[in-house]
mmCIF file with all atom_site columns, C-alpha atoms and ligand atoms in Angstrom:
data_model
loop_
_atom_site.group_PDB
_atom_site.id
_atom_site.type_symbol
_atom_site.label_atom_id
_atom_site.label_alt_id
_atom_site.label_comp_id
_atom_site.label_asym_id
_atom_site.label_entity_id
_atom_site.label_seq_id
_atom_site.pdbx_PDB_ins_code
_atom_site.Cartn_x
_atom_site.Cartn_y
_atom_site.Cartn_z
_atom_site.occupancy
_atom_site.B_iso_or_equiv
_atom_site.pdbx_formal_charge
_atom_site.auth_seq_id
_atom_site.auth_comp_id
_atom_site.auth_asym_id
_atom_site.auth_atom_id
_atom_site.pdbx_PDB_model_num
ATOM   1   C  CA  . MET A 1 1   ? 0.096  0.021   -0.431  1.00 0.00 ? 18  MET A CA  1
ATOM   2   C  CA  . PRO A 1 2   ? 1.992  3.505   -0.987  1.00 0.00 ? 19  PRO A CA  1
ATOM   3   C  CA  . ILE A 1 3   ? 2.240  5.680   1.537   1.00 0.00 ? 20  ILE A CA  1
ATOM   4   C  CA  . TYR A 1 4   ? 2.273  9.484   0.113   1.00 0.00 ? 21  TYR A CA  1
ATOM   5   C  CA  . GLU A 1 5   ? 3.166  12.441  2.346   1.00 0.00 ? 22  GLU A CA  1
ATOM   6   C  CA  . TYR A 1 6   ? 1.734  15.532  2.581   1.00 0.00 ? 23  TYR A CA  1
ATOM   7   C  CA  . ARG A 1 7   ? 3.168  18.978  3.862   1.00 0.00 ? 24  ARG A CA  1
ATOM   8   C  CA  . CYS A 1 8   ? 0.617  20.790  5.428   1.00 0.00 ? 25  CYS A CA  1
ATOM   9   C  CA  . GLY A 1 9   ? -0.069 25.200  3.898   1.00 0.00 ? 26  GLY A CA  1
ATOM   10  C  CA  . LYS A 1 10  ? -1.084 25.810  6.853   1.00 0.00 ? 27  LYS A CA  1
ATOM   11  C  CA  . CYS A 1 11  ? 1.488  24.612  9.663   1.00 0.00 ? 28  CYS A CA  1
ATOM   12  C  CA  . GLU A 1 12  ? 3.954  23.416  7.708   1.00 0.00 ? 29  GLU A CA  1
ATOM   13  C  CA  . HIS A 1 13  ? 3.692  19.685  9.189   1.00 0.00 ? 30  HIS A CA  1
ATOM   14  C  CA  . VAL A 1 14  ? 4.306  15.971  6.816   1.00 0.00 ? 31  VAL A CA  1
ATOM   15  C  CA  . SER A 1 15  ? 1.393  14.321  7.902   1.00 0.00 ? 32  SER A CA  1
ATOM   16  C  CA  . SER A 1 16  ? 1.607  10.443  5.780   1.00 0.00 ? 33  SER A CA  1
ATOM   17  C  CA  . VAL A 1 17  ? -1.619 9.285   4.231   1.00 0.00 ? 34  VAL A CA  1
ATOM   18  C  CA  . PHE A 1 18  ? -1.781 5.699   3.034   1.00 0.00 ? 35  PHE A CA  1
ATOM   19  C  CA  . VAL A 1 19  ? -3.416 5.412   -0.200  1.00 0.00 ? 36  VAL A CA  1
ATOM   20  C  CA  . ARG A 1 20  ? -5.804 2.536   -1.123  1.00 0.00 ? 37  ARG A CA  1
ATOM   21  C  CA  . SER A 1 21  ? -4.268 2.329   -4.256  1.00 0.00 ? 38  SER A CA  1
ATOM   22  C  CA  . ALA A 1 22  ? -1.754 4.966   -6.494  1.00 0.00 ? 39  ALA A CA  1
ATOM   23  C  CA  . HIS A 1 23  ? -5.266 5.665   -9.015  1.00 0.00 ? 40  HIS A CA  1
ATOM   24  C  CA  . ALA A 1 24  ? -7.797 6.631   -5.534  1.00 0.00 ? 41  ALA A CA  1
ATOM   25  C  CA  . GLU A 1 25  ? -7.899 10.274  -5.004  1.00 0.00 ? 42  GLU A CA  1
ATOM   26  C  CA  . VAL A 1 26  ? -6.730 11.127  -1.650  1.00 0.00 ? 43  VAL A CA  1
ATOM   27  C  CA  . LYS A 1 27  ? -8.285 14.033  1.133   1.00 0.00 ? 44  LYS A CA  1
ATOM   28  C  CA  . ALA A 1 28  ? -5.147 14.196  3.068   1.00 0.00 ? 45  ALA A CA  1
ATOM   29  C  CA  . ARG A 1 29  ? -6.001 16.138  6.077   1.00 0.00 ? 46  ARG A CA  1
ATOM   30  C  CA  . CYS A 1 30  ? -3.549 17.514  8.454   1.00 0.00 ? 47  CYS A CA  1
ATOM   31  C  CA  . GLU A 1 31  ? -2.506 15.364  11.445  1.00 0.00 ? 48  GLU A CA  1
ATOM   32  C  CA  . HIS A 1 32  ? -1.225 18.356  13.661  1.00 0.00 ? 49  HIS A CA  1
ATOM   33  C  CA  . CYS A 1 33  ? -4.110 20.996  12.694  1.00 0.00 ? 50  CYS A CA  1
ATOM   34  C  CA  . GLY A 1 34  ? -6.338 19.522  10.195  1.00 0.00 ? 51  GLY A CA  1
ATOM   35  C  CA  . SER A 1 35  ? -6.249 21.902  7.888   1.00 0.00 ? 52  SER A CA  1
ATOM   36  C  CA  . THR A 1 36  ? -6.761 20.078  4.302   1.00 0.00 ? 53  THR A CA  1
ATOM   37  C  CA  . ARG A 1 37  ? -4.249 22.491  2.392   1.00 0.00 ? 54  ARG A CA  1
ATOM   38  C  CA  . MET A 1 38  ? -2.177 19.993  2.211   1.00 0.00 ? 55  MET A CA  1
ATOM   39  C  CA  . LYS A 1 39  ? 0.419  19.881  -0.491  1.00 0.00 ? 56  LYS A CA  1
ATOM   40  C  CA  . ARG A 1 40  ? 2.040  15.930  -2.311  1.00 0.00 ? 57  ARG A CA  1
ATOM   41  C  CA  . LEU A 1 41  ? 5.213  15.688  -1.528  1.00 0.00 ? 58  LEU A CA  1
ATOM   42  C  CA  . MET A 1 42  ? 7.123  13.568  -3.608  1.00 0.00 ? 59  MET A CA  1
ATOM   43  C  CA  . SER A 1 43  ? 7.309  10.004  -2.188  1.00 0.00 ? 60  SER A CA  1
ATOM   44  C  CA  . ARG A 1 44  ? 10.470 8.896   -0.516  1.00 0.00 ? 61  ARG A CA  1
ATOM   45  C  CA  . VAL A 1 45  ? 9.013  4.769   -0.152  1.00 0.00 ? 62  VAL A CA  1
ATOM   46  C  CA  . ALA A 1 46  ? 10.359 2.168   -2.564  1.00 0.00 ? 63  ALA A CA  1
ATOM   47  C  CA  . ARG A 1 47  ? 8.902  2.062   -5.743  1.00 0.00 ? 64  ARG A CA  1
ATOM   48  C  CA  . THR A 1 48  ? 6.270  -0.340  -5.420  1.00 0.00 ? 65  THR A CA  1
ATOM   49  C  CA  . LYS A 1 49  ? 5.467  -0.439  -9.608  1.00 0.00 ? 66  LYS A CA  1
ATOM   50  C  CA  . THR A 1 50  ? 8.254  -1.771  -12.082 1.00 0.00 ? 67  THR A CA  1
ATOM   51  C  CA  . ASP A 1 51  ? 8.784  -0.439  -15.558 1.00 0.00 ? 68  ASP A CA  1
ATOM   52  C  CA  . GLN A 1 52  ? 6.725  -2.824  -17.109 1.00 0.00 ? 69  GLN A CA  1
ATOM   53  C  CA  . ASP A 1 53  ? 3.423  -2.248  -15.281 1.00 0.00 ? 70  ASP A CA  1
ATOM   54  C  CA  . VAL A 1 54  ? 4.240  2.270   -16.256 1.00 0.00 ? 71  VAL A CA  1
ATOM   55  C  CA  . LEU A 1 55  ? 4.337  1.337   -19.373 1.00 0.00 ? 72  LEU A CA  1
ATOM   56  C  CA  . ASP A 1 56  ? 1.210  -0.708  -19.726 1.00 0.00 ? 73  ASP A CA  1
ATOM   57  C  CA  . GLU A 1 57  ? -0.193 1.478   -17.838 1.00 0.00 ? 74  GLU A CA  1
ATOM   58  C  CA  . LEU A 1 58  ? 0.100  4.350   -19.982 1.00 0.00 ? 75  LEU A CA  1
ATOM   59  C  CA  . GLY A 1 59  ? -0.405 1.915   -22.887 1.00 0.00 ? 76  GLY A CA  1
ATOM   60  C  CA  . VAL A 1 60  ? 2.726  2.213   -24.929 1.00 0.00 ? 77  VAL A CA  1
ATOM   61  C  CA  . PRO A 1 61  ? 2.049  -0.351  -28.057 1.00 0.00 ? 78  PRO A CA  1
ATOM   62  C  CA  . GLY A 1 62  ? 4.073  -3.255  -27.635 1.00 0.00 ? 79  GLY A CA  1
ATOM   63  C  CA  . ALA A 1 63  ? 5.826  -2.495  -24.329 1.00 0.00 ? 80  ALA A CA  1
ATOM   64  C  CA  . GLY A 1 64  ? 8.122  -5.160  -23.819 1.00 0.00 ? 81  GLY A CA  1
ATOM   65  C  CA  . GLY A 1 65  ? 8.497  -6.484  -27.489 1.00 0.00 ? 82  GLY A CA  1
ATOM   66  C  CA  . ARG A 1 66  ? 8.867  -3.040  -29.425 1.00 0.00 ? 83  ARG A CA  1
ATOM   67  C  CA  . PRO A 1 67  ? 8.949  -3.719  -33.093 1.00 0.00 ? 84  PRO A CA  1
ATOM   68  C  CA  . GLU A 1 68  ? 12.250 -1.800  -33.383 1.00 0.00 ? 85  GLU A CA  1
ATOM   69  C  CA  . ASP A 1 69  ? 13.484 -4.477  -31.603 1.00 0.00 ? 86  ASP A CA  1
ATOM   70  C  CA  . ALA A 1 70  ? 12.134 -6.953  -33.425 1.00 0.00 ? 87  ALA A CA  1
ATOM   71  C  CA  . TYR A 1 71  ? 13.666 -6.925  -36.304 1.00 0.00 ? 88  TYR A CA  1
ATOM   72  C  CA  . LYS A 1 72  ? 17.501 -6.974  -34.294 1.00 0.00 ? 89  LYS A CA  1
ATOM   73  C  CA  . ASP A 1 73  ? 16.115 -11.395 -34.238 1.00 0.00 ? 90  ASP A CA  1
ATOM   74  C  CA  . PRO A 1 74  ? 16.051 -12.958 -37.487 1.00 0.00 ? 91  PRO A CA  1
ATOM   75  C  CA  . ARG A 1 75  ? 13.440 -15.411 -35.878 1.00 0.00 ? 92  ARG A CA  1
ATOM   76  C  CA  . GLN A 1 76  ? 10.495 -12.676 -34.972 1.00 0.00 ? 93  GLN A CA  1
ATOM   77  C  CA  . ILE A 1 77  ? 10.700 -11.622 -38.283 1.00 0.00 ? 94  ILE A CA  1
ATOM   78  C  CA  . GLY A 1 78  ? 8.082  -11.991 -40.473 1.00 0.00 ? 95  GLY A CA  1
ATOM   79  C  CA  . ARG A 1 79  ? 5.906  -12.844 -36.452 1.00 0.00 ? 96  ARG A CA  1
ATOM   80  C  CA  . TRP A 1 80  ? 3.701  -10.406 -36.799 1.00 0.00 ? 97  TRP A CA  1
ATOM   81  C  CA  . VAL A 1 81  ? 3.245  -11.258 -40.415 1.00 0.00 ? 98  VAL A CA  1
ATOM   82  C  CA  . GLU A 1 82  ? 2.362  -14.677 -39.195 1.00 0.00 ? 99  GLU A CA  1
ATOM   83  C  CA  . LYS A 1 83  ? 0.271  -13.764 -36.338 1.00 0.00 ? 100 LYS A CA  1
ATOM   84  C  CA  . ARG A 1 84  ? -2.169 -12.130 -38.867 1.00 0.00 ? 101 ARG A CA  1
ATOM   85  C  CA  . PHE A 1 85  ? -2.902 -15.085 -40.784 1.00 0.00 ? 102 PHE A CA  1
ATOM   86  C  CA  . GLU A 1 86  ? -3.158 -17.113 -37.792 1.00 0.00 ? 103 GLU A CA  1
ATOM   87  C  CA  . ASP A 1 87  ? -5.779 -15.172 -36.519 1.00 0.00 ? 104 ASP A CA  1
ATOM   88  C  CA  . TYR A 1 88  ? -7.501 -15.521 -39.812 1.00 0.00 ? 105 TYR A CA  1
ATOM   89  C  CA  . GLY A 1 89  ? -7.626 -19.005 -39.518 1.00 0.00 ? 106 GLY A CA  1
ATOM   90  C  CA  . MET A 1 90  ? -5.786 -18.711 -42.736 1.00 0.00 ? 107 MET A CA  1
ATOM   91  C  CA  . ASP A 1 91  ? -2.418 -20.313 -44.159 1.00 0.00 ? 108 ASP A CA  1
ATOM   92  C  CA  . VAL A 1 92  ? 0.272  -18.243 -44.992 1.00 0.00 ? 109 VAL A CA  1
ATOM   93  C  CA  . PRO A 1 93  ? 0.964  -17.680 -48.715 1.00 0.00 ? 110 PRO A CA  1
ATOM   94  C  CA  . GLU A 1 94  ? 3.283  -19.158 -50.179 1.00 0.00 ? 111 GLU A CA  1
ATOM   95  C  CA  . GLU A 1 95  ? 4.960  -16.371 -51.564 1.00 0.00 ? 112 GLU A CA  1
ATOM   96  C  CA  . THR A 1 96  ? 4.702  -14.722 -48.299 1.00 0.00 ? 113 THR A CA  1
ATOM   97  C  CA  . ARG A 1 97  ? 6.248  -18.158 -46.048 1.00 0.00 ? 114 ARG A CA  1
ATOM   98  C  CA  . GLN A 1 98  ? 10.028 -17.565 -48.664 1.00 0.00 ? 115 GLN A CA  1
ATOM   99  C  CA  . MET A 1 99  ? 9.712  -14.188 -48.277 1.00 0.00 ? 116 MET A CA  1
ATOM   100 C  CA  . ILE A 1 100 ? 9.952  -14.201 -44.504 1.00 0.00 ? 117 ILE A CA  1
ATOM   101 C  CA  . ASP A 1 101 ? 11.914 -17.166 -44.867 1.00 0.00 ? 118 ASP A CA  1
ATOM   102 C  CA  . ALA A 1 102 ? 14.594 -15.936 -46.764 1.00 0.00 ? 119 ALA A CA  1
ATOM   103 C  CA  . ALA A 1 103 ? 14.558 -12.314 -44.453 1.00 0.00 ? 120 ALA A CA  1
ATOM   104 C  CA  . ARG A 1 104 ? 15.409 -14.840 -41.457 1.00 0.00 ? 121 ARG A CA  1
ATOM   105 C  CA  . ASP A 1 105 ? 17.666 -16.630 -42.945 1.00 0.00 ? 122 ASP A CA  1
ATOM   106 C  CA  . GLY A 1 106 ? 19.706 -12.869 -43.342 1.00 0.00 ? 123 GLY A CA  1
ATOM   107 C  CA  . GLU A 1 107 ? 18.046 -12.100 -47.252 1.00 0.00 ? 124 GLU A CA  1
ATOM   108 C  CA  . LEU A 1 108 ? 16.480 -8.819  -46.471 1.00 0.00 ? 125 LEU A CA  1
ATOM   109 C  CA  . PRO A 1 109 ? 14.429 -7.299  -49.266 1.00 0.00 ? 126 PRO A CA  1
ATOM   110 C  CA  . ASP A 1 110 ? 16.373 -4.603  -50.977 1.00 0.00 ? 127 ASP A CA  1
ATOM   111 C  CA  . PRO A 1 111 ? 13.870 -3.099  -53.659 1.00 0.00 ? 128 PRO A CA  1
ATOM   112 C  CA  . ILE A 1 112 ? 16.760 -1.051  -54.785 1.00 0.00 ? 129 ILE A CA  1
ATOM   113 C  CA  . LYS A 1 113 ? 18.315 -4.270  -56.729 1.00 0.00 ? 130 LYS A CA  1
ATOM   114 C  CA  . ASP A 1 114 ? 15.229 -3.912  -58.630 1.00 0.00 ? 131 ASP A CA  1
ATOM   115 C  CA  . LEU A 1 115 ? 15.935 -0.866  -60.104 1.00 0.00 ? 132 LEU A CA  1
HETATM 116 ZN ZN1 . ZN  B 2 .   ? -1.087 21.124  9.547   1.00 0.00 ? 9   ZN  B ZN1 1
#
């Protein structure tokens, strides 16, 4: 459970507030004077989230397996194409299949060659 620290805008004392979840709205109240003029301080509590959690929350596409990284691994080339065909319950067309296989062998399609 995260703990946030708030500094009272009235008496300057710091209060710790337990928060049910990171997304919950917090109604902080000064432990010393009861004021609700509380200003949140940067938490000194150890991070409870991993980078992956944060990326997931931000909705970063392909977090944990970024597309640009996929191309550094030849085995990943064409994976999304295969996946797309799988999703539609179709077989990968022979022509596409060969292109993917060739790319995985290091023969990346090079349109300049055809000019
Ligand atoms: Zn106060």
